[in-house]
Tab-separated table of C-alpha atoms and ligand atoms in Angstrom:
chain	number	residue	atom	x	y	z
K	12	UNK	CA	25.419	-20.431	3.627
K	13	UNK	CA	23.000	-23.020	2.240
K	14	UNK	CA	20.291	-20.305	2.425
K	15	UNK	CA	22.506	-17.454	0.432
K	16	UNK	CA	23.751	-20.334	-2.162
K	17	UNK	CA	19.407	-21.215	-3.081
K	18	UNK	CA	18.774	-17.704	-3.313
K	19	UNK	CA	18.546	-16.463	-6.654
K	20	UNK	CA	18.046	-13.171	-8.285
K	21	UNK	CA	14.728	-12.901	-10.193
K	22	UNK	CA	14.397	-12.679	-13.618
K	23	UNK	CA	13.832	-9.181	-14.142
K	24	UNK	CA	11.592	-8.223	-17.146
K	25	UNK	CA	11.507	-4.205	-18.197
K	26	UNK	CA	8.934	-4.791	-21.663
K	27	UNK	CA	4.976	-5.444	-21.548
K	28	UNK	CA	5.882	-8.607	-24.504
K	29	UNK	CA	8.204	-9.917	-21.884
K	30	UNK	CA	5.533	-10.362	-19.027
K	31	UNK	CA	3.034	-11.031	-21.202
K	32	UNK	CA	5.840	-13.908	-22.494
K	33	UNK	CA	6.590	-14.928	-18.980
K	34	UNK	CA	3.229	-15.328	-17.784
K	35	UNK	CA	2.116	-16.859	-20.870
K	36	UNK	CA	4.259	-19.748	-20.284
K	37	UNK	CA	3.224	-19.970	-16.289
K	38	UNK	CA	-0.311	-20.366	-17.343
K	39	UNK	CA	-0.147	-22.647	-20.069
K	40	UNK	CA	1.721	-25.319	-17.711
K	41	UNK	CA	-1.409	-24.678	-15.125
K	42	UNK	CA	0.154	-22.729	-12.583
K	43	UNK	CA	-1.787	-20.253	-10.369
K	44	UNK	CA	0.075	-16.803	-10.703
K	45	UNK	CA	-0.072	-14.025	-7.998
K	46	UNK	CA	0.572	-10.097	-8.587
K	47	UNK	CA	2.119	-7.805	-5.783
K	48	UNK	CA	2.128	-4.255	-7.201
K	49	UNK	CA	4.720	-2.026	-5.734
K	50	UNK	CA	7.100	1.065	-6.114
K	51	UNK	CA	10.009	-0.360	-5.510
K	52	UNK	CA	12.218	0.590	-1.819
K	53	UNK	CA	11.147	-2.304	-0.943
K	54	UNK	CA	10.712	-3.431	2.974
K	55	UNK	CA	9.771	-6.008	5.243
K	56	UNK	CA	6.239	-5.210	4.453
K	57	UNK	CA	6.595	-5.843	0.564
K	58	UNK	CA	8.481	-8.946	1.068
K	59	UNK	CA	5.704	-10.255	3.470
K	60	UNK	CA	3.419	-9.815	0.572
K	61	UNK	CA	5.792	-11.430	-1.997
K	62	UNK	CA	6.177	-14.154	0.491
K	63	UNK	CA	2.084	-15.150	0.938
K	64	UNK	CA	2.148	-14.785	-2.894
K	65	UNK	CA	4.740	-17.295	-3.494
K	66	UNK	CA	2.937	-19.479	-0.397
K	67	UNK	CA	0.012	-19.343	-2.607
K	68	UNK	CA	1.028	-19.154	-6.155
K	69	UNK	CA	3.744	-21.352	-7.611
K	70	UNK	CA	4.538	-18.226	-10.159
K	71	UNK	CA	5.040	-14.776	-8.224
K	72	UNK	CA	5.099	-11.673	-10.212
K	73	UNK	CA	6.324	-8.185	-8.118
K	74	UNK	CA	5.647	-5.084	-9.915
K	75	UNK	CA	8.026	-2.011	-9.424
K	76	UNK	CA	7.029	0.977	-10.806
K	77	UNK	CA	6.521	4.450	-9.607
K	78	UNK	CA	3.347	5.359	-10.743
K	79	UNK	CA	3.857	9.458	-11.609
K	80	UNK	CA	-0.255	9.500	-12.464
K	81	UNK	CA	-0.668	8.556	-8.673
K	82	UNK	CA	1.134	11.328	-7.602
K	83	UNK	CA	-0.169	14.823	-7.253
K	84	UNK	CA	1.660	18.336	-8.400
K	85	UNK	CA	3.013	19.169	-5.390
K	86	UNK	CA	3.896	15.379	-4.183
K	87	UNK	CA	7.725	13.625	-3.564
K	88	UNK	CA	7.472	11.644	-7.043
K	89	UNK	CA	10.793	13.323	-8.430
K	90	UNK	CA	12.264	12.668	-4.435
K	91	UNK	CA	10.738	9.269	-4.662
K	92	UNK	CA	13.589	6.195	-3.745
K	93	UNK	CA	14.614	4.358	-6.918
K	94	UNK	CA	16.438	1.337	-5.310
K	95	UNK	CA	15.802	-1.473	-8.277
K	96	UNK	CA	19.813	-3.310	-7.741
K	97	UNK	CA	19.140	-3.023	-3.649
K	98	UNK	CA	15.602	-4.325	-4.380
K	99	UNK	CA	16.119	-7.020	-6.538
K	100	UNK	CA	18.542	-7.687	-4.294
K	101	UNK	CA	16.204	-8.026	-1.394
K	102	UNK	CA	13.984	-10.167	-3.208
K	103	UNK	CA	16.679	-12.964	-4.334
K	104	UNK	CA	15.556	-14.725	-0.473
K	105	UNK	CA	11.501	-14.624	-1.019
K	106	UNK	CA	12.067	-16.234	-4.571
K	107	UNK	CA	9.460	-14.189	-7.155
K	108	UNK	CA	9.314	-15.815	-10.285
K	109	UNK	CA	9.299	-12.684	-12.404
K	110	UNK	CA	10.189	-8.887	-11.533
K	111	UNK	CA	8.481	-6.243	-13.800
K	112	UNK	CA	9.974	-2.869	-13.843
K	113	UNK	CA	8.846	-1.524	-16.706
K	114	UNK	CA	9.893	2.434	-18.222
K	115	UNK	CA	6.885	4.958	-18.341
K	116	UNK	CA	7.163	5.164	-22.071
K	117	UNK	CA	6.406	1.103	-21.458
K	118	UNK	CA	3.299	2.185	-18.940
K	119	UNK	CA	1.897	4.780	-21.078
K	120	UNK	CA	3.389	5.338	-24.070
K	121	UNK	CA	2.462	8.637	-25.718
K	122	UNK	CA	-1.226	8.691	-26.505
K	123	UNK	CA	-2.438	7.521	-22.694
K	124	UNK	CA	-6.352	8.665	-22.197
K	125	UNK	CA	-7.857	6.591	-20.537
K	126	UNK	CA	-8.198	6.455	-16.285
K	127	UNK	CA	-10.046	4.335	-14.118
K	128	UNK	CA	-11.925	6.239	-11.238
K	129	UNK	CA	-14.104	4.994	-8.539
K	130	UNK	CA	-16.513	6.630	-6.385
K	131	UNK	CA	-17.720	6.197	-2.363
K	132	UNK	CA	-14.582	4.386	-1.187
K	133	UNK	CA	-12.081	6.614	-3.293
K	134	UNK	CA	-13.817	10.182	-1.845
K	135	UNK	CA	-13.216	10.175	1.722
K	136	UNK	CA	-9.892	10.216	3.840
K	137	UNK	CA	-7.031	10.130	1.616
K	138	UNK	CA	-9.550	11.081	-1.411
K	139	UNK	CA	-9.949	14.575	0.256
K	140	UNK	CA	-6.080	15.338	0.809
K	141	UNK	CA	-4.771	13.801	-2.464
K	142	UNK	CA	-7.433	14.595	-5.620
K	143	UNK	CA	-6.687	12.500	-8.270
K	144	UNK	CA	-4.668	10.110	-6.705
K	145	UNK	CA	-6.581	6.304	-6.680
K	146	UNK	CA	-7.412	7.543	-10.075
K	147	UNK	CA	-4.016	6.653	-10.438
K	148	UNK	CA	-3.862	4.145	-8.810
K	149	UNK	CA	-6.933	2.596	-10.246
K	150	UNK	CA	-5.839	2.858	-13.644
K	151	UNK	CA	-1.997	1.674	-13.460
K	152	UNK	CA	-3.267	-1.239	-11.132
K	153	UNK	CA	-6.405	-2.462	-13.868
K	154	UNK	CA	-3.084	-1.815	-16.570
K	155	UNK	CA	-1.160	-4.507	-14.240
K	156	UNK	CA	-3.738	-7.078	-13.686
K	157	UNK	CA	-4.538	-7.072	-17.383
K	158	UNK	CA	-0.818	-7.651	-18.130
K	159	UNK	CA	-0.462	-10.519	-15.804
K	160	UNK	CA	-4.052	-11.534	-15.475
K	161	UNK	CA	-3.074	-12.757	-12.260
K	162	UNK	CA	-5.397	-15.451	-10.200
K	163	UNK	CA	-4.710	-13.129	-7.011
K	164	UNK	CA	-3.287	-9.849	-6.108
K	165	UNK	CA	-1.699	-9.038	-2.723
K	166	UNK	CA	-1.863	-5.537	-1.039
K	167	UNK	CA	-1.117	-4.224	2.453
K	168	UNK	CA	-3.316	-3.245	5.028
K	169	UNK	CA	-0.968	-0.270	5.382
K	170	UNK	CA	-2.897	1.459	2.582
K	171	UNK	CA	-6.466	0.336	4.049
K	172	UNK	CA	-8.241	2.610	1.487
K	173	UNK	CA	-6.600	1.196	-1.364
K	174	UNK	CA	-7.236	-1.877	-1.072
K	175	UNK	CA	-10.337	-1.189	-0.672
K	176	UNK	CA	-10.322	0.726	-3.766
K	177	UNK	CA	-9.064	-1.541	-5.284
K	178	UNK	CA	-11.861	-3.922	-4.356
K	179	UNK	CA	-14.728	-1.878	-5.146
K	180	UNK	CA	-12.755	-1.582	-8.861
K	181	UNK	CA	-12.590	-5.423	-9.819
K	182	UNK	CA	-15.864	-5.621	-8.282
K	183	UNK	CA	-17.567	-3.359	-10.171
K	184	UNK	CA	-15.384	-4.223	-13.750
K	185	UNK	CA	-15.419	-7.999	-13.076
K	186	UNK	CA	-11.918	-8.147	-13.053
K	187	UNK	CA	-11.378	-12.139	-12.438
K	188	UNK	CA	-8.688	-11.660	-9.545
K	189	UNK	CA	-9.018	-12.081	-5.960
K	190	UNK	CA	-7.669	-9.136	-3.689
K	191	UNK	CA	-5.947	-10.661	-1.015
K	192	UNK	CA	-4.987	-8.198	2.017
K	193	UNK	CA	-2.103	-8.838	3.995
K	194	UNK	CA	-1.209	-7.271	7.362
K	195	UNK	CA	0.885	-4.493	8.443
K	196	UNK	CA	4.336	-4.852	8.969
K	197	UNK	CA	5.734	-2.173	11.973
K	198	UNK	CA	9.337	-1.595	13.212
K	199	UNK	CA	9.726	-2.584	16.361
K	200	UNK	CA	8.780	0.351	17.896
K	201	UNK	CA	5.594	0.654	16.090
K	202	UNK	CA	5.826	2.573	13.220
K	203	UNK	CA	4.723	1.420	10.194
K	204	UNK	CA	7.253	0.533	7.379
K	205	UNK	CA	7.026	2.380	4.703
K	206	UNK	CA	9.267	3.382	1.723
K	207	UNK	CA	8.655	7.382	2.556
K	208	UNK	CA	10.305	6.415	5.945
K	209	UNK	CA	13.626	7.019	4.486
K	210	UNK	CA	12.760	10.887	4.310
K	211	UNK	CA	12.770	11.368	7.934
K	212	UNK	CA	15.285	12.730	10.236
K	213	UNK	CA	16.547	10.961	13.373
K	214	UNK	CA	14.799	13.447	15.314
K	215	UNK	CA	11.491	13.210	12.806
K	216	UNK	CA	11.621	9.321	13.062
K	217	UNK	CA	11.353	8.585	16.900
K	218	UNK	CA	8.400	11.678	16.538
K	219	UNK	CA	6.482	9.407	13.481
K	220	UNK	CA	5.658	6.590	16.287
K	221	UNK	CA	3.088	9.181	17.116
K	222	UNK	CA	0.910	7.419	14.673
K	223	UNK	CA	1.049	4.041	16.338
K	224	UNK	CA	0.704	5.488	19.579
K	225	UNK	CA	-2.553	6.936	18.727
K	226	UNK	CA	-4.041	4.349	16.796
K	227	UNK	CA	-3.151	2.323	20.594
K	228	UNK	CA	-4.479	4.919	22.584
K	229	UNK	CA	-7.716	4.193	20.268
K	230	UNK	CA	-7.766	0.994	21.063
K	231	UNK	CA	-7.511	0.884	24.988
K	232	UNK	CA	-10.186	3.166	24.857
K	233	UNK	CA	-12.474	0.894	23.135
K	234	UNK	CA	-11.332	-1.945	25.110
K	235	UNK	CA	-12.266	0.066	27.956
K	236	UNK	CA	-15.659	0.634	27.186
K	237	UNK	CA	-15.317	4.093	25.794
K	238	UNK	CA	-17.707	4.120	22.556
K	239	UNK	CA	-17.700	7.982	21.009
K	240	UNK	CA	-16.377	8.300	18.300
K	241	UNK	CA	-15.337	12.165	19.051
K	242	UNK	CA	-13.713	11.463	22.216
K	243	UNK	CA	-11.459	8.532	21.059
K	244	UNK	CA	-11.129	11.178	18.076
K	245	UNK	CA	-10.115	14.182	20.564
K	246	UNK	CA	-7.812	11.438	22.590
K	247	UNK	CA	-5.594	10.997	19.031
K	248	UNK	CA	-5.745	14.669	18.305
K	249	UNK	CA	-4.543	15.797	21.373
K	250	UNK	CA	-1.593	13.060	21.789
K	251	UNK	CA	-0.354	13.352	17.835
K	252	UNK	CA	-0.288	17.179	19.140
K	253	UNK	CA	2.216	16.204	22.088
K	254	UNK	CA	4.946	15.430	19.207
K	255	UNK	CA	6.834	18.579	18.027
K	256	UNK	CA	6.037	19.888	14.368
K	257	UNK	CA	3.188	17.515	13.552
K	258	UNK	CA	0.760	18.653	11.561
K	259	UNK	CA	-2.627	16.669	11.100
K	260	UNK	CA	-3.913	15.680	7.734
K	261	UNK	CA	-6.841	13.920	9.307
K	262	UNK	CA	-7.566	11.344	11.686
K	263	UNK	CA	-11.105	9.692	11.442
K	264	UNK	CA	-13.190	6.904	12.590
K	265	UNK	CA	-14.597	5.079	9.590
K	266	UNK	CA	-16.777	2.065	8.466
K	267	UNK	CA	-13.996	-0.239	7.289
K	268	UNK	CA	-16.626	-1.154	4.162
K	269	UNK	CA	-17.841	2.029	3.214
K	270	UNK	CA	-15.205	4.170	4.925
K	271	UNK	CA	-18.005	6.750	6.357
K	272	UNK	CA	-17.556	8.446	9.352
K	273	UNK	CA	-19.221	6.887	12.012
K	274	UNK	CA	-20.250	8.428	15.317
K	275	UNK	CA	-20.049	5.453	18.184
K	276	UNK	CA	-17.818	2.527	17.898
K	277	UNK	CA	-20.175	-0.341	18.154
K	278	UNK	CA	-19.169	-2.316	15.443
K	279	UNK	CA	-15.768	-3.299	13.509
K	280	UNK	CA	-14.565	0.541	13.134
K	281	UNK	CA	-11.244	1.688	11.176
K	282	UNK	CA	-9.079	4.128	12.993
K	283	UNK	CA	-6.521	6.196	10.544
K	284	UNK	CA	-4.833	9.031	10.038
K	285	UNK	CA	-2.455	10.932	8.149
K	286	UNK	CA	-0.152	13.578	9.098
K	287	UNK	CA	2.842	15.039	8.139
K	288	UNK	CA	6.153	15.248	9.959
K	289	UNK	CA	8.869	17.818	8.361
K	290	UNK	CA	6.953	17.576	5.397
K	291	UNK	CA	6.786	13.799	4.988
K	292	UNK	CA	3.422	12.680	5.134
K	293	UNK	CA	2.802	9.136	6.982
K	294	UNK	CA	-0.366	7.148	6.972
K	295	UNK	CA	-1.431	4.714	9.053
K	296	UNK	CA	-4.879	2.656	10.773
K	297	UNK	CA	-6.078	-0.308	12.936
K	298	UNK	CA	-9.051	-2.056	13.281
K	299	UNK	CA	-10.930	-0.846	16.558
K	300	UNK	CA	-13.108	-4.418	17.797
K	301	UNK	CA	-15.363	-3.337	20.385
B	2	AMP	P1	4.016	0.859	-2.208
B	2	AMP	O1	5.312	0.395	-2.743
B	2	AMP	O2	4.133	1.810	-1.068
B	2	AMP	O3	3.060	1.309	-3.290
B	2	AMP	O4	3.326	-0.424	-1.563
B	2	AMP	C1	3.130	-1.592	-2.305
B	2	AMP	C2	2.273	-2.539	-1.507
B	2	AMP	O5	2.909	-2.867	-0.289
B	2	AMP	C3	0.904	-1.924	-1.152
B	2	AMP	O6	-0.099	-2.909	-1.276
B	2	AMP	C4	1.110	-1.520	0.279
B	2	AMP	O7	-0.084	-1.498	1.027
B	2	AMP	C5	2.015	-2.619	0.778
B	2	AMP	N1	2.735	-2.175	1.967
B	2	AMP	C6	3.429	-1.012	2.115
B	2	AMP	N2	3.901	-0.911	3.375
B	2	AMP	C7	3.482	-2.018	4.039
B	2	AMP	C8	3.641	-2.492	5.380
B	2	AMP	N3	4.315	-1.811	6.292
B	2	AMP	N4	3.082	-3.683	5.708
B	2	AMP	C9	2.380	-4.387	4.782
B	2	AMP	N5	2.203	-3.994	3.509
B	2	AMP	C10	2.742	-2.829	3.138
C-alpha cells in the first residue's frame, strides 16, 4: 500500500522543446542525467535498466519510440506493440524523471537526410541478416543523446551488438556519454525477455527456450574443456534443430570486441544467435569464459 501510494506516473513529454526544457532544468541544478532508449512494451529487462539509471542518476530519462528507420521492408514495425498507458504504467514503481515519446513527425520531420553508419562492429551477425538496420539505430540513438545530452546511457546485453555499436559510435564522434551495459533479464525458464515475445504462440514459446538451451550447451562445453569453435558451433546447430519449425538465422562464435569469428575458444568468446520461430525472429548470446 505504502509502495503503490509513492509511486507516481512520470511526466510524460511528446515535443523535442519539452525534453530539451526538462533536461535543461536537471542540469542547471547539477544533477547527473541518465538516458535508457527503448521502444516501448516494456519488460523486466527495460525496467532493470531504468532502475541502474535512476541508482546512478538523480534525473532518469526513458525514451519510447519505435524507430521505423531501424526496421527493414519486410520487418514487424507496422505489427510492432504500442503499449505507452500499460508502459507508463509499468514505470510509475522504478520512478523515471521524464518519459519521452515523441511522434515521428517530432523524430524526423520532413526533410530527414542525414544517418549515422558504422563499420566493423555493425557488418557481421545481425549486420548480415538486417542491412540497414544499426544505421538506424545509430542515427535515432546520436538524435537522442543530443536531445538529452545525457552523462550516461544504459543498454542491454540482450542486444550485444548494439551496444557495441553503439560504443564504437560515441567513440569514434566523441559523443561525451558513457555506455553503460546492463545484463540480461530471462524468464524463468530461460528465455530472454523481449518485447517480440508477445508474437509467439503457446506452442512457439516453450520451443523459443531453444536459444537459452544452446547458448548452455555452449557453455558446459567450454567448461569442459572443449575449445573448437565448430564443434561447440555444430553442438547449437544440431540442438536448435531438435525444436520443431526453427529456422536458423545464424549462430556464431565471435570476439566480443571486434565481433569476428573466431576459431578456438581460448579467450572471452561471445556465443549468439538468431533464429526465427513461426516467423518471429529471437536473438540472443552469452559470454563463453574458458
Ligand atoms: P528495445 O525496446 O527492444 O529496443 O530495447 C531497449 C533496451 O532494452 C535495449 O538496450 C535492449 O538491449 C534492452 N533490453 C531488451 N531486452 C532486454 C532484456 N531481456 N534484458 C536486459 N535488457 C534488455
Amino acid at each position: 500500500m505504502i509502495r503503490a501510494m509513492q509511486d507516481r506516473v512520470p511526466q510524460l513529454v511528446t515535443t523535442i522543446a519539452g525534453l530539451r526544457e526538462a533536461v535543461a532544468a536537471a542540469r542547471r541544478a547539477g544533477q547527473r542525467i541518465g538516458l535508457v532508449p527503448t521502444m516501448g512494451a516494456l519488460h523486466e529487462g527495460h525496467l532493470s535498466l531504468v532502475r541502474a539509471a535512476k541508482r546512478e542518476c538523480p534525473c532518469a530519462v526513458v525514451s519510447i519510440y519505435v524507430n521505423p528507420s531501424q526496421f527493414g521492408p519486410k520487418e514487424d514495425l507496422a505489427a510492432y506493440p504500442r503499449t505507452l498507458d500499460a508502459d507508463l504504467a509499468a514505470l510509475s514503481a522504478c520512478r523515471p524523471d521524464w518519459v519521452f515519446a515523441p511522434s515521428n513527425q517530432e523524430m524526423y520531420g520532413r526533410d530527414h537526410a542525414t544517418w549515422v553508419e558504422v563499420g566493423s562492429v555493425a557488418q557481421p551477425l545481425e549486420g548480415v541478416f538486417r542491412p540497414g538496420h544499426f544505421r538506424g539505430v545509430t542515427t535515432v540513438v546520436l538524435k537522442l543523446l543530443n536531445l538529452v545530452q545525457p552523462d550516461a546511457a544504459y543498454f542491454g546485453q540482450k542486444d550485444f551488438q548494439q551496444a557495441c555499436v553503439v560504443g564504437r559510435m560515441v567513440a569514434d564522434l566523441n559523443v561525451p556519454v558513457t555506455i553503460r551495459v546492463g545484463p540480461t533479464v530471462r524468464e524463468p525458464d530461460g528465455l530472454a525477455m523481449s518485447s517480440r515475445n508477445r508474437y509467439l504462440s503457446p506452442a512457439a514459446r516453450q520451443r523459443a527456450v531453444v536459444l537459452w538451451k544452446s547458448l548452455q550447451l555452449a557453455r558446459r562445453l567450454v567448461e569442459q574443456g572443449e575449445r573448437r569453435a565448430e564443434t561447440i558451433l555444430a553442438g547449437m546447430r544440431e540442438l536448435v534443430a531438435t525444436a520443431e519449425d526453427v529456422q536458423i538465422d545464424y549462430v556464431a562464435l565471435a570476439d566480443p570486441q571486434t565481433l569476428q569469428p573466431v576459431e578456438a575458444v581460448s579467450r572471452p568468446t561471445l556465443a549468439a544467435l538468431a533464429v526465427r520461430i513461426e516467423g518471429t525472429r529471437l536473438i540472443d548470446n552469452c559470454l563463453l569464459e574458458p
